[in-house]
């Protein structure tokens, strides 16, 4: 969904072949509500009709060299290099270069806050996960007022049906302030990596059964492994249990772990929020994990140990299940002490609420645009920059360049048109042992540029095993509806934060106590009373009041 400002049509340019476009702004700096100019042509309001080319599925190219300032998150695993092929490839295509403000990944958020709040932010601010803190500053452009000038972005929104997804980025003024990376399909997400060889030796038909497993059935399979191996524990987790708690919560209709958030779930039939983390569903959810602990299946240290400790147990063969994402599978395989170990990523089990997909949003981190860009470049130059952003981050050509590099140099295409990475280059489990790396040596496939794209592009970066995992998720798990955002004013959001912080800290603390047996379920009523005393009802009521005021903006 996108917001468009009030329009004033420009006068048709005399003697030009009839190209009608709109680009004059309203008094607030918003853009016109007219259609974008025809592909390949600069529209009325651009500095020169022939100054640059752009358009849906066309290469952006500026006739004159252009430099745009941009923040850059420097990843320690592939530190930036001035001679990366990435930079020259972008310039060759577009005649655009970057004036980079390079910041270490670990300091990126702090530096972003400093630059934005001081009014010194570069024009383009990528790798933004949460833009909320910057909206009130007035230093970030409400980019939804301008997306009509981005033909590739608009094509993705229309063709992939992204309107519902984009509602999650909307603020209470009906606008959004970040251009998110968009995927045509959701990914497979986090699940459980198991020792397939051990499960099968214990009599479990992994490939035949795992697609139908509920969590209770997964627990029974792990019990068979415990009986077969005599291991102290079958499952010792990393991430302090946050991944397992998150993906299991989905199937129980509650929140937990990485997805704990504010404890609210949205009832689409009743069109209202409810506080899930003191419900009977939540009690059953905690009871599932508690039974894993009491049955000696799950290591209680899962919720306190460092990741390296959990991995060491798995690599050594002391345990046979660990949470993870598919991209780590090849690395894990190389570290297993048993050379015959066979690792397998199971489809996330189902639960009382069904067999649901854990991953719902197809949005990635995104790009904020600084108000400095509009102030310095003027409307015409600003639209030109947006069209460059549109090509690099949202066209298939730009996305393919950012991910795979230059055809004939870093990759080729086979007879079916599929991308084949050059054999001497490694990326994401492809070409293990190759002498070069796509991100380290060339700058492609980095987190600042390479996110979002078609289903074909998403699958192109997967090994055959990961494709199989994603296909299993897509074919055997039901999509979930997205919950609407709570679009409070800054004052309302602050009030809700004052409630939710201590409330959810208490829920998180008691979650681990119930699971590990430090607190008896006999005290469940006392827990519910304390959750209420900490403001769960007040918080839920505020969320529903805000939703009631803003639901028309969201299309409810």
Coordinates of N, CA and C in Angstrom, one line a residue, residues 69-73 99-103 107-113 115-116 121-127 448-449:
X69 N 25.5 10.1 -1.7 CA 26.0 9.7 -0.4 C 25.2 8.5 0.2
X70 N 25.8 7.6 0.9 CA 25.1 6.4 1.4 C 25.8 5.9 2.6
X71 N 25.1 5.5 3.6 CA 25.6 4.8 4.8 C 26.0 3.3 4.3
X72 N 27.0 2.8 4.9 CA 27.4 1.4 4.5 C 27.8 0.6 5.8
X73 N 27.1 -0.5 6.0 CA 27.3 -1.4 7.1 C 28.5 -2.3 6.8
X99 N 29.3 8.0 -2.4 CA 30.1 8.6 -1.4 C 29.8 7.9 -0.1
X100 N 30.6 6.9 0.3 CA 30.2 6.0 1.4 C 30.6 6.5 2.8
X101 N 29.6 6.4 3.7 CA 29.9 6.6 5.1 C 30.0 5.2 5.7
X102 N 31.2 4.7 5.8 CA 31.4 3.3 6.2 C 31.5 3.2 7.7
X103 N 30.7 2.3 8.3 CA 30.6 2.0 9.7 C 30.6 0.5 10.0
X107 N 28.5 -1.2 15.0 CA 28.2 0.2 15.4 C 27.2 0.9 14.5
X108 N 26.7 0.1 13.5 CA 25.9 0.7 12.5 C 24.7 1.4 13.0
X109 N 23.9 0.8 13.9 CA 22.7 1.4 14.4 C 23.0 2.6 15.2
X110 N 24.0 2.6 16.1 CA 24.4 3.8 16.8 C 24.8 5.0 15.9
X111 N 25.6 4.7 14.9 CA 26.0 5.7 14.0 C 24.8 6.2 13.2
X112 N 23.9 5.4 12.8 CA 22.7 5.8 12.1 C 21.9 6.8 12.9
X113 N 21.7 6.5 14.2 CA 21.0 7.4 15.1 C 21.7 8.7 15.2
X115 N 23.8 10.2 13.1 CA 23.7 11.0 11.8 C 22.3 11.5 11.5
X116 N 21.3 10.7 11.7 CA 19.9 11.1 11.4 C 19.5 12.2 12.4
X121 N 22.7 13.0 8.0 CA 22.6 11.7 7.4 C 22.9 11.7 5.9
X122 N 23.6 10.7 5.4 CA 23.7 10.6 3.9 C 22.3 10.4 3.3
X123 N 22.3 10.5 1.9 CA 21.1 10.5 1.2 C 20.4 9.1 1.3
X124 N 21.1 8.1 1.2 CA 20.6 6.7 1.2 C 21.0 6.0 2.4
X125 N 20.1 5.4 3.2 CA 20.4 4.8 4.4 C 19.8 3.3 4.4
X126 N 20.6 2.4 3.9 CA 20.1 1.0 3.8 C 20.3 0.2 5.1
X127 N 19.9 -1.0 5.0 CA 20.1 -2.0 6.1 C 19.4 -1.4 7.4
X448 N 24.1 -5.2 2.4 CA 23.6 -3.9 2.1 C 22.8 -3.8 0.8
X449 N 23.1 -4.6 -0.2 CA 22.4 -4.5 -1.5 C 21.6 -5.8 -1.8

